[in-house]
Short mmCIF file of C-alpha atoms in Angstrom, two decimals:
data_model
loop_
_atom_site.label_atom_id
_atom_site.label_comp_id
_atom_site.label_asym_id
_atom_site.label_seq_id
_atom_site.Cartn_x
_atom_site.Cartn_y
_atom_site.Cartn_z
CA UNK A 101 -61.27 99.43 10.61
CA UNK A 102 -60.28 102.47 10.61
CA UNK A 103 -56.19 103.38 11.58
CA UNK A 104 -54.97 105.53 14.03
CA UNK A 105 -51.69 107.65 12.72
CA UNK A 106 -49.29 108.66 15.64
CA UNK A 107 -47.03 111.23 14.96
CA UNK A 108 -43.25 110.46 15.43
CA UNK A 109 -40.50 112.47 15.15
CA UNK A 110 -36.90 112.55 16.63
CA UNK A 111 -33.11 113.46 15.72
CA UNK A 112 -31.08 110.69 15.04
CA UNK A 113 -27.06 110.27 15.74
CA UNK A 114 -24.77 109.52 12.54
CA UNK A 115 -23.31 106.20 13.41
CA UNK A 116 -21.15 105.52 10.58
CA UNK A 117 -19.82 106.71 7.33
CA UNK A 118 -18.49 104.88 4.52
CA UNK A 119 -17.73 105.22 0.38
CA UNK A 120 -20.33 102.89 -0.20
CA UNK A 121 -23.07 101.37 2.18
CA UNK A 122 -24.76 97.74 1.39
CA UNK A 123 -27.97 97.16 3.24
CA UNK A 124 -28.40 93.31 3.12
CA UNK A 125 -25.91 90.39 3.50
CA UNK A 126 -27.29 87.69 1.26
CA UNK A 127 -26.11 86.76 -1.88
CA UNK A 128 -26.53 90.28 -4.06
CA UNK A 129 -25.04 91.79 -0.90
CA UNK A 130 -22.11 88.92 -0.43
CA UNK A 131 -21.10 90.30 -4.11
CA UNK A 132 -21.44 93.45 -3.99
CA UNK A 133 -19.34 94.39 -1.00
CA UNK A 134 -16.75 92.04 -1.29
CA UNK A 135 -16.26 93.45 -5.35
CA UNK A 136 -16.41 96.90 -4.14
CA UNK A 137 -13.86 96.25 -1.40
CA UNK A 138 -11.26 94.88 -2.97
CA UNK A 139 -11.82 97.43 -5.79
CA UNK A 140 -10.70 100.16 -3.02
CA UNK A 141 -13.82 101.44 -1.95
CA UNK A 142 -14.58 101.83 2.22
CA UNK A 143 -17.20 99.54 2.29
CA UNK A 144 -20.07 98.91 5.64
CA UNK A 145 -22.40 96.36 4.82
CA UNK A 146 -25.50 96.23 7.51
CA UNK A 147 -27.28 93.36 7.68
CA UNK A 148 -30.16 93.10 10.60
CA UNK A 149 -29.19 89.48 11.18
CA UNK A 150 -25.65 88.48 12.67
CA UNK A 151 -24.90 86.76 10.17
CA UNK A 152 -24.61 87.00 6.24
CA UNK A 153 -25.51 84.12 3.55
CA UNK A 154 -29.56 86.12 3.55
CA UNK A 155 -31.91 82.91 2.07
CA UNK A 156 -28.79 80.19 1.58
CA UNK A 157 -28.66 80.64 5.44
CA UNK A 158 -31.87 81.89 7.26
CA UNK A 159 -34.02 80.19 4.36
CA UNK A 160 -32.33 77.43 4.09
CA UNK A 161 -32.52 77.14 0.39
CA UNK A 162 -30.74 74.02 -0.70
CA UNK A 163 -29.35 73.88 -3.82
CA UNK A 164 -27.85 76.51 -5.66
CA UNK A 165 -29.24 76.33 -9.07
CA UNK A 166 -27.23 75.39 -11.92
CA UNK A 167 -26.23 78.13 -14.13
CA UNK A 168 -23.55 77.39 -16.18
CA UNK A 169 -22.52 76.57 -19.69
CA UNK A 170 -19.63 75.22 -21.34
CA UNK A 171 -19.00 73.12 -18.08
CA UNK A 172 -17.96 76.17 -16.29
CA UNK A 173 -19.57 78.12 -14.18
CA UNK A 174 -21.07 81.81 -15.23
CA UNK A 175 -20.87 83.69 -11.96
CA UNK A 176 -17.41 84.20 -11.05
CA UNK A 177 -15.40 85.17 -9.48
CA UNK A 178 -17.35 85.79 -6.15
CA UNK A 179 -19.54 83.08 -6.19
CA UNK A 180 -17.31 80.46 -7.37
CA UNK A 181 -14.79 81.78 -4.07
CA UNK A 182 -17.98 81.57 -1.63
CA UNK A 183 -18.74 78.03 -2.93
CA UNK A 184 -14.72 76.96 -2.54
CA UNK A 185 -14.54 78.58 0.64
CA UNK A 186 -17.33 76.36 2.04
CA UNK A 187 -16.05 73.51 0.59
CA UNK A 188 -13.34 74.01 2.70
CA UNK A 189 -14.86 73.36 5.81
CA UNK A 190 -15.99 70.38 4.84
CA UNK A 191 -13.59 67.22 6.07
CA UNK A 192 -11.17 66.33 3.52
CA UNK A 193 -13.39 62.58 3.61
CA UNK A 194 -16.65 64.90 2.75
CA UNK A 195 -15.26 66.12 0.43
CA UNK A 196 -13.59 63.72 -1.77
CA UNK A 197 -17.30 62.14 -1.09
CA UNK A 198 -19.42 64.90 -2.16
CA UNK A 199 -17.36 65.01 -5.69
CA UNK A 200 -17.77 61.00 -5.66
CA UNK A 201 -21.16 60.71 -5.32
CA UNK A 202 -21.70 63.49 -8.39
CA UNK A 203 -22.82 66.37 -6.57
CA UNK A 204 -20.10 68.56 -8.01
CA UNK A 205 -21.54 70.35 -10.74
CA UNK A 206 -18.81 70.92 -13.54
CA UNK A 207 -16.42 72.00 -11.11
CA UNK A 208 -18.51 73.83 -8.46
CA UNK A 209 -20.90 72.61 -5.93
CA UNK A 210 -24.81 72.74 -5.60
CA UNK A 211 -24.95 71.70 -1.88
CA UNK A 212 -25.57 73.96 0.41
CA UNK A 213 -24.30 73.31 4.53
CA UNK A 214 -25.98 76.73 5.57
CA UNK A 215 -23.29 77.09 8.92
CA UNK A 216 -20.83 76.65 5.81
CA UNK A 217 -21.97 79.40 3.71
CA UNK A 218 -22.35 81.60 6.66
CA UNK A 219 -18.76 81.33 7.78
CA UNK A 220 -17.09 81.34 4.39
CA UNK A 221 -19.31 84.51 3.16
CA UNK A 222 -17.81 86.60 6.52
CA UNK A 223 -14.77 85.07 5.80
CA UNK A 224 -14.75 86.51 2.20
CA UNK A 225 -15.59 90.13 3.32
CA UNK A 226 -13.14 90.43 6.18
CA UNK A 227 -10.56 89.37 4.18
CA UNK A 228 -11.43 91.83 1.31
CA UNK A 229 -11.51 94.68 3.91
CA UNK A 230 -15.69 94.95 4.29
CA UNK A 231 -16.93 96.71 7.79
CA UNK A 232 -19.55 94.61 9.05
CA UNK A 233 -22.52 95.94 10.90
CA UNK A 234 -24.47 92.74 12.11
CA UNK A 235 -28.36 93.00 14.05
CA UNK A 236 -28.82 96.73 12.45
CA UNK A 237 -32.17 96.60 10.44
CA UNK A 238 -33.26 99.32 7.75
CA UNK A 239 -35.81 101.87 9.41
CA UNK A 240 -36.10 104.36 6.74
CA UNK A 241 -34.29 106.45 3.90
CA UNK A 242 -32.97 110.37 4.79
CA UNK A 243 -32.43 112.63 1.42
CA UNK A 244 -33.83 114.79 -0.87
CA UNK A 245 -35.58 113.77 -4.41
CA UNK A 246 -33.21 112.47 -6.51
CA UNK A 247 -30.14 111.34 -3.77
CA UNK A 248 -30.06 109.28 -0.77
CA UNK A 249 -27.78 111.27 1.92
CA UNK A 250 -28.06 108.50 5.22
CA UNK A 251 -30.22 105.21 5.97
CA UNK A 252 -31.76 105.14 9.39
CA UNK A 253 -31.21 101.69 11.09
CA UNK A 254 -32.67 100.31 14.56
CA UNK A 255 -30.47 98.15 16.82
CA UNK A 256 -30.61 97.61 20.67
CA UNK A 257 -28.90 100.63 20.73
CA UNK A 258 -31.75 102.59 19.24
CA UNK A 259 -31.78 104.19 16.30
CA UNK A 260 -28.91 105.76 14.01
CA UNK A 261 -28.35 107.46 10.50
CA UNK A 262 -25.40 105.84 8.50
CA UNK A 263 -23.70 108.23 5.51
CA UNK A 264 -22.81 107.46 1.93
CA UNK A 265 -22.19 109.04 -1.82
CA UNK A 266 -23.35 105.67 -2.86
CA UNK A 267 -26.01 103.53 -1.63
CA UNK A 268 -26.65 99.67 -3.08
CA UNK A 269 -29.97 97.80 -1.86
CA UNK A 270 -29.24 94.27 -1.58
CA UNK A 271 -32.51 93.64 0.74
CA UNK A 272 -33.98 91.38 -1.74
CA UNK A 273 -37.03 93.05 -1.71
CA UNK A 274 -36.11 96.65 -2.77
CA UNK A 275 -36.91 97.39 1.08
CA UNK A 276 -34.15 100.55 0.30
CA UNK A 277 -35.64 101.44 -2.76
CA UNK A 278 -38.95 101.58 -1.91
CA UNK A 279 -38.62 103.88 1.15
CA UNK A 280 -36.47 105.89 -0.69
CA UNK A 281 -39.91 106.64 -3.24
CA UNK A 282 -38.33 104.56 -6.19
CA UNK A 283 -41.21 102.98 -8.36
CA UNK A 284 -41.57 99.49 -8.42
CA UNK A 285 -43.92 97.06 -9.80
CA UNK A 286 -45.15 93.41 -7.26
CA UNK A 287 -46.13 90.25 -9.17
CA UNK A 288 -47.26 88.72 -12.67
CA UNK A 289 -50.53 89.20 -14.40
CA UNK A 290 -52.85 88.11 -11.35
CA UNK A 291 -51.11 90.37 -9.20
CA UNK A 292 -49.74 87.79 -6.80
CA UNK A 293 -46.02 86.94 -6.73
CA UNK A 294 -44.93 83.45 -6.98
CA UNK A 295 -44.97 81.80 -3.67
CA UNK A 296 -43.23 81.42 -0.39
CA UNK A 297 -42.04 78.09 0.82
CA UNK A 298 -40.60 77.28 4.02
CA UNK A 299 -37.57 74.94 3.76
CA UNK A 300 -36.50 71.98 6.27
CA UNK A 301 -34.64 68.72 6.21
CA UNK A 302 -35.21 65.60 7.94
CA UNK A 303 -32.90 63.45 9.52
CA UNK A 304 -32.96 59.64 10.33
CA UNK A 305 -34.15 58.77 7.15
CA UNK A 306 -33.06 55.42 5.23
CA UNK A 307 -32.32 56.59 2.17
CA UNK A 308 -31.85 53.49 0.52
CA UNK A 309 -35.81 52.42 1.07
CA UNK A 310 -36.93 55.54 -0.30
CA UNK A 311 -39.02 54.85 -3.14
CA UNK A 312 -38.84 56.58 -6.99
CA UNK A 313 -40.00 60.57 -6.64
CA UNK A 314 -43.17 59.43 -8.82
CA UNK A 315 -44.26 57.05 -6.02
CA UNK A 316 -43.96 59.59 -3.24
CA UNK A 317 -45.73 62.22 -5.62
CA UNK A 318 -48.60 59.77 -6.12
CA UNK A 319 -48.85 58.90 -2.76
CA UNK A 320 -49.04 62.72 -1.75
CA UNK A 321 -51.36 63.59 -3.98
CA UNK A 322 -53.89 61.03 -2.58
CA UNK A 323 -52.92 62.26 1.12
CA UNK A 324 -54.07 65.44 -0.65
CA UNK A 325 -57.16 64.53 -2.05
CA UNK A 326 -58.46 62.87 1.56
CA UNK A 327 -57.42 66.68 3.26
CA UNK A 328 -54.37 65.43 5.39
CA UNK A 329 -52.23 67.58 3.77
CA UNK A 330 -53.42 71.63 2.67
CA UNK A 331 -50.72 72.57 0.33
CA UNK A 332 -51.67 73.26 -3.10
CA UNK A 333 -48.16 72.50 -4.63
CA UNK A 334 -48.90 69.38 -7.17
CA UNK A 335 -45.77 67.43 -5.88
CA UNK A 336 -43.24 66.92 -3.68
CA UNK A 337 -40.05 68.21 -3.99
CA UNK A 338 -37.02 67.48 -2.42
CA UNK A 339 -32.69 67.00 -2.38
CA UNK A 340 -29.97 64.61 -1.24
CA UNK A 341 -28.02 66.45 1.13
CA UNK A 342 -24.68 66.25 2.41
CA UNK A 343 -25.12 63.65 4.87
CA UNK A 344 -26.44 60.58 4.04
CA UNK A 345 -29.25 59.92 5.70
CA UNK A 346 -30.68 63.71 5.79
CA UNK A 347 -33.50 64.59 2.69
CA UNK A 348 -34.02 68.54 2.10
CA UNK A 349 -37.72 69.34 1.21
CA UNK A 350 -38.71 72.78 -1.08
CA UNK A 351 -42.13 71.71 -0.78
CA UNK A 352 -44.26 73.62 1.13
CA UNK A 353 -46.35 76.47 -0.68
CA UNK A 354 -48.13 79.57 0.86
CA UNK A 355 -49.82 81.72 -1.69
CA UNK A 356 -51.43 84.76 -2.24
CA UNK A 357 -49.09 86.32 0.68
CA UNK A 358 -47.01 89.40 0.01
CA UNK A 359 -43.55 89.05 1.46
CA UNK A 360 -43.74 92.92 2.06
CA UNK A 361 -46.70 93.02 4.20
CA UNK A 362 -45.83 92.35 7.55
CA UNK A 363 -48.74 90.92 8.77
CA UNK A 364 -49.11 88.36 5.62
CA UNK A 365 -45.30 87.67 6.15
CA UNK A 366 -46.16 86.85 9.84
CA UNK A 367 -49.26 84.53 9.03
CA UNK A 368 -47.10 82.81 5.91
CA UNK A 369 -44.24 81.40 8.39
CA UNK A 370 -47.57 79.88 10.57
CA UNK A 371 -49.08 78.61 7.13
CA UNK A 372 -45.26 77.13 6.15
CA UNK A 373 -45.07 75.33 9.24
CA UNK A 374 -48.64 73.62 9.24
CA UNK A 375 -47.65 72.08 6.13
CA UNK A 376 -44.79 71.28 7.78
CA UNK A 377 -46.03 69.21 10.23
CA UNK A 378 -48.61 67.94 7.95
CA UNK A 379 -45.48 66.57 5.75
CA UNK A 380 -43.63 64.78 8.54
CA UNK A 381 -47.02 62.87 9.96
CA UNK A 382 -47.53 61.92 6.23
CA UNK A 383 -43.56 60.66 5.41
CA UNK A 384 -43.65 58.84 8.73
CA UNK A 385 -46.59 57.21 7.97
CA UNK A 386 -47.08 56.40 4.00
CA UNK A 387 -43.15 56.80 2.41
CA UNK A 388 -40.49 54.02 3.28
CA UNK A 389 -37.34 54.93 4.66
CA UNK A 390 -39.24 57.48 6.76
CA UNK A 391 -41.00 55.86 9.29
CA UNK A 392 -37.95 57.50 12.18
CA UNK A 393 -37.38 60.25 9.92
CA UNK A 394 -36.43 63.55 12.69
CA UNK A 395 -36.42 66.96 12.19
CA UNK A 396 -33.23 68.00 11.30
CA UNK A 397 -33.40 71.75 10.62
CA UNK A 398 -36.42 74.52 9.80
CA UNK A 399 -35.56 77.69 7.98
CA UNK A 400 -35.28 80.37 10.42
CA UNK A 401 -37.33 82.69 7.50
CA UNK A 402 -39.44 81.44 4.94
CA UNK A 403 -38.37 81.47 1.31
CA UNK A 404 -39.02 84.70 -0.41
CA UNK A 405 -39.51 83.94 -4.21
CA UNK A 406 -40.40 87.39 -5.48
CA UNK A 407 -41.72 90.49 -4.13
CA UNK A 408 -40.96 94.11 -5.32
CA UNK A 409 -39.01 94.67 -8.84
CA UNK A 410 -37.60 98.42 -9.01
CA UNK A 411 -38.48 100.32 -11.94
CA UNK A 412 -34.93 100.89 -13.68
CA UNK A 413 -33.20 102.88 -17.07
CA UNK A 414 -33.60 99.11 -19.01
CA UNK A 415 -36.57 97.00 -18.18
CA UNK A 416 -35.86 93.12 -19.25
CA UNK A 417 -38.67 91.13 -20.38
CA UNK A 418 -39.28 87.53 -21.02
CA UNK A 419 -38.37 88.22 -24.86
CA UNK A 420 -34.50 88.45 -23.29
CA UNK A 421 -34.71 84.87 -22.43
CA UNK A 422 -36.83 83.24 -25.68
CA UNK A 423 -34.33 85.44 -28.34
CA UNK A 424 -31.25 85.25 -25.72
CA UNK A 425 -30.43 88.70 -26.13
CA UNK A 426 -26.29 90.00 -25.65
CA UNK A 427 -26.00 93.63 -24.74
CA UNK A 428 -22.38 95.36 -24.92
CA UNK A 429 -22.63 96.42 -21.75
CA UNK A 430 -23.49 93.43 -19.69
CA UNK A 431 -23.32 92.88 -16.15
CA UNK A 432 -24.16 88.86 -15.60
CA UNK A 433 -25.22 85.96 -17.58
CA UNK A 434 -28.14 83.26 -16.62
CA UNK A 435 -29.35 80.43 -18.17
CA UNK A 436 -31.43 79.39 -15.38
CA UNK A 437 -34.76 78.30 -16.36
CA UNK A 438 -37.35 80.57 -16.46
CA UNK A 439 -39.38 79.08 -13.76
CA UNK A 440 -42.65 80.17 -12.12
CA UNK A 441 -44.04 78.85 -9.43
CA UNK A 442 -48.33 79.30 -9.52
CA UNK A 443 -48.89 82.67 -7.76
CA UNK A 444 -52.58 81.04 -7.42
CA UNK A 445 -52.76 77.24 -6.71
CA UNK A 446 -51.19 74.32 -8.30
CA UNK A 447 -48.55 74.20 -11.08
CA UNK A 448 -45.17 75.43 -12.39
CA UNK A 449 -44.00 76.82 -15.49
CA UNK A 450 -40.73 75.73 -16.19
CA UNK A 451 -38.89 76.65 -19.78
CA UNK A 452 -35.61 75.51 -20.39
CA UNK A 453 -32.58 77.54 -22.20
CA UNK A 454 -30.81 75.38 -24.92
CA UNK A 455 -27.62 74.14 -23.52
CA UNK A 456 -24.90 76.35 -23.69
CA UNK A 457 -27.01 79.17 -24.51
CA UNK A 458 -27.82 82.17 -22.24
CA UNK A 459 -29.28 85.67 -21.70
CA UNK A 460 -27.50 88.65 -20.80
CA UNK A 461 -28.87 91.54 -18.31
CA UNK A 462 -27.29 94.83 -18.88
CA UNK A 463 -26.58 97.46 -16.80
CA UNK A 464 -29.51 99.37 -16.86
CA UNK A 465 -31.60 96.99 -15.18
CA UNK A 466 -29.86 97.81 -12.05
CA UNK A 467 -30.09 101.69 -11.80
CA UNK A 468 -33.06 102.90 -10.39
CA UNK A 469 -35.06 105.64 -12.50
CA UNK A 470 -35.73 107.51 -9.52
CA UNK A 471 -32.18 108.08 -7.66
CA UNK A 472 -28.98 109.52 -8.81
CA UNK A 473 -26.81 107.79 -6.15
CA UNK A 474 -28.83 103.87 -5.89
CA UNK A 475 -28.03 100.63 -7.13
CA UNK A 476 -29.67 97.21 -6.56
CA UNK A 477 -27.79 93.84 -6.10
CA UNK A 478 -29.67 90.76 -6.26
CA UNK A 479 -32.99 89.70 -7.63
CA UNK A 480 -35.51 92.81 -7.71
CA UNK A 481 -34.03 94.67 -10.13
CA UNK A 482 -36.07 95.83 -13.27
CA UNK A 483 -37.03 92.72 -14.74
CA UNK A 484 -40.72 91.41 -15.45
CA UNK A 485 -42.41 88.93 -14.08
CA UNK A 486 -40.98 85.99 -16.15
CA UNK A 487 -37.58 87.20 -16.30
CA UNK A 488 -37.47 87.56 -12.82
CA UNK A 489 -38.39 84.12 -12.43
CA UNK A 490 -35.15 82.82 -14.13
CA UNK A 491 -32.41 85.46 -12.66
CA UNK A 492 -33.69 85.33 -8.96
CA UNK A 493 -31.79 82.30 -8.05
CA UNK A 494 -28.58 82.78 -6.01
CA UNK A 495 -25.46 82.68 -8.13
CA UNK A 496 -26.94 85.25 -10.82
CA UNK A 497 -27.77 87.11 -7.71
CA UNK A 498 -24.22 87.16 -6.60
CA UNK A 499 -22.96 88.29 -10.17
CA UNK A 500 -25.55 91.23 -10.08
CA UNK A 501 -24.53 92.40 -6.89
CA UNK A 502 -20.76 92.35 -7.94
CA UNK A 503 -21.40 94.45 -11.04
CA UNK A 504 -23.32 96.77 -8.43
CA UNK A 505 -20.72 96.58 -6.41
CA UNK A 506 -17.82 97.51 -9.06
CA UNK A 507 -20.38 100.26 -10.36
CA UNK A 508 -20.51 101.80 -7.65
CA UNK A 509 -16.89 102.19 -7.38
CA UNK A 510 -16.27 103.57 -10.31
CA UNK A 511 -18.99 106.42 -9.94
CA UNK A 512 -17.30 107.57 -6.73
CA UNK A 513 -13.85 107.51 -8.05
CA UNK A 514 -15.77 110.03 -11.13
CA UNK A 515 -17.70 111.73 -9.06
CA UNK A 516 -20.65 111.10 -10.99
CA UNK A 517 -23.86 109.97 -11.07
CA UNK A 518 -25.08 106.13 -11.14
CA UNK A 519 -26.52 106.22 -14.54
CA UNK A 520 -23.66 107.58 -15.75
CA UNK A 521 -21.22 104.92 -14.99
CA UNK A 522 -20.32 103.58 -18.81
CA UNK A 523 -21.69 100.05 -18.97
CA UNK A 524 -18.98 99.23 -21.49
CA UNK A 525 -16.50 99.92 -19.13
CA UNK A 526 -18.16 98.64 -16.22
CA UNK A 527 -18.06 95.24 -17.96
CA UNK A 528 -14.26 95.15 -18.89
CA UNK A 529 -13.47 96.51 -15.03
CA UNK A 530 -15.62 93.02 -14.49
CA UNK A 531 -14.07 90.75 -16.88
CA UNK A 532 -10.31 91.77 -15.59
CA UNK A 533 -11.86 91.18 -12.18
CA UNK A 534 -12.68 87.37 -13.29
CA UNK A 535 -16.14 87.61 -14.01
CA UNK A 536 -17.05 85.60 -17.01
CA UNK A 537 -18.56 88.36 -19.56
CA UNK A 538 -16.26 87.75 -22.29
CA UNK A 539 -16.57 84.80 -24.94
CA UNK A 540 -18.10 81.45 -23.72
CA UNK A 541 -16.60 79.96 -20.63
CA UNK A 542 -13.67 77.45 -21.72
CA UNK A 543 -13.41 79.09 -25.17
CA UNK A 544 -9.39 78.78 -25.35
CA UNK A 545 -7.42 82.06 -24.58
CA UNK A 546 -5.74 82.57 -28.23
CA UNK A 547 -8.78 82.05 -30.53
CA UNK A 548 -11.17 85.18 -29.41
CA UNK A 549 -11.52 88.59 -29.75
CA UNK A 550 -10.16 90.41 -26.67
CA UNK A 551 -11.95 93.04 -26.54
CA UNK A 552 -15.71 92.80 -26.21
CA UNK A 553 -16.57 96.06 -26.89
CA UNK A 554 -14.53 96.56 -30.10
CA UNK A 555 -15.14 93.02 -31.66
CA UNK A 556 -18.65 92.15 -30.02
CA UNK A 557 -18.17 88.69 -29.75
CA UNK A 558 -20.62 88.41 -26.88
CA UNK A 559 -23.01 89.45 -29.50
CA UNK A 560 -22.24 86.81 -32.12
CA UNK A 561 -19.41 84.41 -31.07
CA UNK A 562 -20.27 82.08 -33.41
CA UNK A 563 -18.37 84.02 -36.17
CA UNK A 564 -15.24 82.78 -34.52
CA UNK A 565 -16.26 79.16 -33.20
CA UNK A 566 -14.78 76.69 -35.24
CA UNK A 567 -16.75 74.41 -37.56
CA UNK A 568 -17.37 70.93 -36.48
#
């Protein structure tokens, strides 16, 4: 069918101006504004939602993946503070409970109360000075060929152009990028990114009857086989949550959907909540403990695994993660699995990183090839298909946008381009910020090198670890 093209064209107000504008409020976002507010900058952060917290909150992903070493977590300080600060909301019962029944992770905490992480992640940027404009959605980029000079937004007021010198795209899709005319590159070998998966939790359930994971996996796989359920994940997965008696499911799995098509976006949350359905008639009816089992919660937007990946100065590939590769100038550490979910069917490829070990994604990977005054927070940045797969999850997220957000201070207080922000620098400015680029987490204060840069012992820290 062929498409009719309308022209449109109109002059648009300037609503705002700022030092440094942050389109998206999820995790990359979270970081980046609240690191480039407290590091001075005027920060607006626009999020078309009216809230922040992006998939921990709309998607309802549940939990944050571990990523940590050395029993300490490697995404401070921003993440670590988001995590405490929702935490704190909890009852001081809940919380002595939560730590009681293990689900405190070497000192921070996996569970995820999505009203929680909403409030503490507004909480965070008020208090570091961010300017918060809530249901404003990206429309398109203004500039010329290399620089970005305003990004028109739509709200119920109609449209508007808001001003920057610097511009960070924390979309999580490189929604900024990409109408800006930044290359990018969508998917793995087959084309097709990994899969979405709409989250929910159910409520009523009698935890205690539940049978073993393998049980429910073999029973689901039958309910499969006889066409009651259409999901072509190959088990079930799902989380303890908070409360007792509520079960979080990551289960469903729409594929072969692009999460930047509308359209397939549109049919995928349908698809998402078939399965859905499909789950709770089968729990109710085959799994113990589930037979009153409620709907406690649906994500309010399906789960967006991966979608675009800009095209940036360094391009990571999976070779990062199998050699562990240390670059001097560092942004953020992961040692998150690398862990793809079948862009075609059935299956997941999961490789583990050797305890204590990790990769390290420099600088480049953030800074577009294609704009002078652009950064990305978050998980597109220029990583392939397998790396993305390990740094996508939230708290790495949060740790690239603060580096994004910290880089992009430190070009306007130079006056300089993006790219030429020195990465070396960028990662002390980091480090005396609290973000853990320096030697391993809990190596003791007097027996490293201070200085990264001069004594690399990111690259080789073994030289000083003592023997055993």
């Amino acid at each position: 069918m062929k498409k009719t093209v309308l022209p449109y064209a109109c002059q648009i107000p300037v609503i705002a101006k700022a030092d440094v504008v942050v389109v998206g409020g999820g995790p990359g976002g979270l970081g980046a504004a609240v690191m480039a507010a407290r590091h001075g900058a005027d920060v607006l952060l626009i999020e078309r939602y009216g809230h922040l917290g992006g998939m921990a909150v709309t998607g309802e992903v549940h939990p944050f993946m571990v990523n940590h070493a050395h029993g300490q977590s490697l995404d401070k300080p921003v993440y670590t503070e988001w995590v405490a600060r929702m935490r704190a909301y909890l009852p001081p019962a809940a919380r002595e409970a939560q730590t009681a029944t293990g689900e405190a992770a070497d000192g921070f905490e996996r569970m995820i109360n999505k009203e929680h992480a909403l409030l503490a992640a507004e909480d965070l940027c008020l208090e570091a000075g961010v300017r918060l404009l809530y249901h404003h959605a990206l429309v398109d980029v203004i500039g010329s060929r290399r620089r970005i000079r305003a990004v028109a937004v739509h709200s119920k007021s109609g449209l508007g152009a808001v001003r920057a010198p610097v511009f960070i795209d924390a979309t999580g899709d490189a929604d900024l990028a990409a109408r800006a005319g930044c290359r990018v590159e969508i998917g793995g070998p087959s084309g097709h990114c990994q899969p979405m998966t709409l989250c929910f939790k159910l409520g009523h359930v009698d935890a205690a009857r539940m049978p073993p994971r393998p049980e429910i996996n073999e029973r689901y796989t039958a309910a499969v086989s006889r066409g009651e359920i259409d999901c072509p994940r190959e088990n079930v997965l799902l989380f303890r949550w908070i409360e007792p008696d509520v079960i979080h499911f990551n289960t469903t799995r729409v594929i072969r959907h692009s999460a930047v098509d509308g359209a397939a976006l549109s049919e995928a949350e349908i698809i998402g909540r078939r399965q859905m359905r499909q789950f709770l008639e089968f729990l109710r009816r085959e799994i113990p403990g589930f037979e009153q089992a409620t709907i406690f919660s649906i994500a309010h937007h399906i789960g967006v695994r991966e979608s675009r990946r800009v095209v940036g100065r360094v391009m990571l590939t999976r070779e990062a993660f199998t050699k562990r590769q240390k670059f001097p100038d560092a942004i953020a550490r992961v040692r998150y699995s690398i862990d793809i979910h079948s862009p075609d069917g059935k299956g997941t490829e999961i490789e583990g990183m050797p305890e204590n070990e990790w990769y390290e994604i420099p600088y480049g990977c953030i800074v577009p090839v294609d704009k002078d005054n652009l950064l990305m927070a978050g998980r597109p940045i220029s990583v392939d298909h397998a790396i993305h797969s390990s740094m996508r999850v939230m708290p790495p997220a949060i740790s690239i946008g603060q580096a994004a957000g910290m880089a992009a201070t430190m070009a306007i207080k130079k006056g300089c381009k993006v790219d030429e922000v020195d990465g070396r620098a960028l990662r002390r400015a980091l480090r005396k910020a609290g973000a853990c680029l320096s030697w391993p987490p809990g190596w003791p204060s007097g027996s490293s090198p201070t200085d990264c840069a001069q004594r690399r012992c990111c690259m080789c820290w073994r030289r000083w670890a003592p023997s055993s």
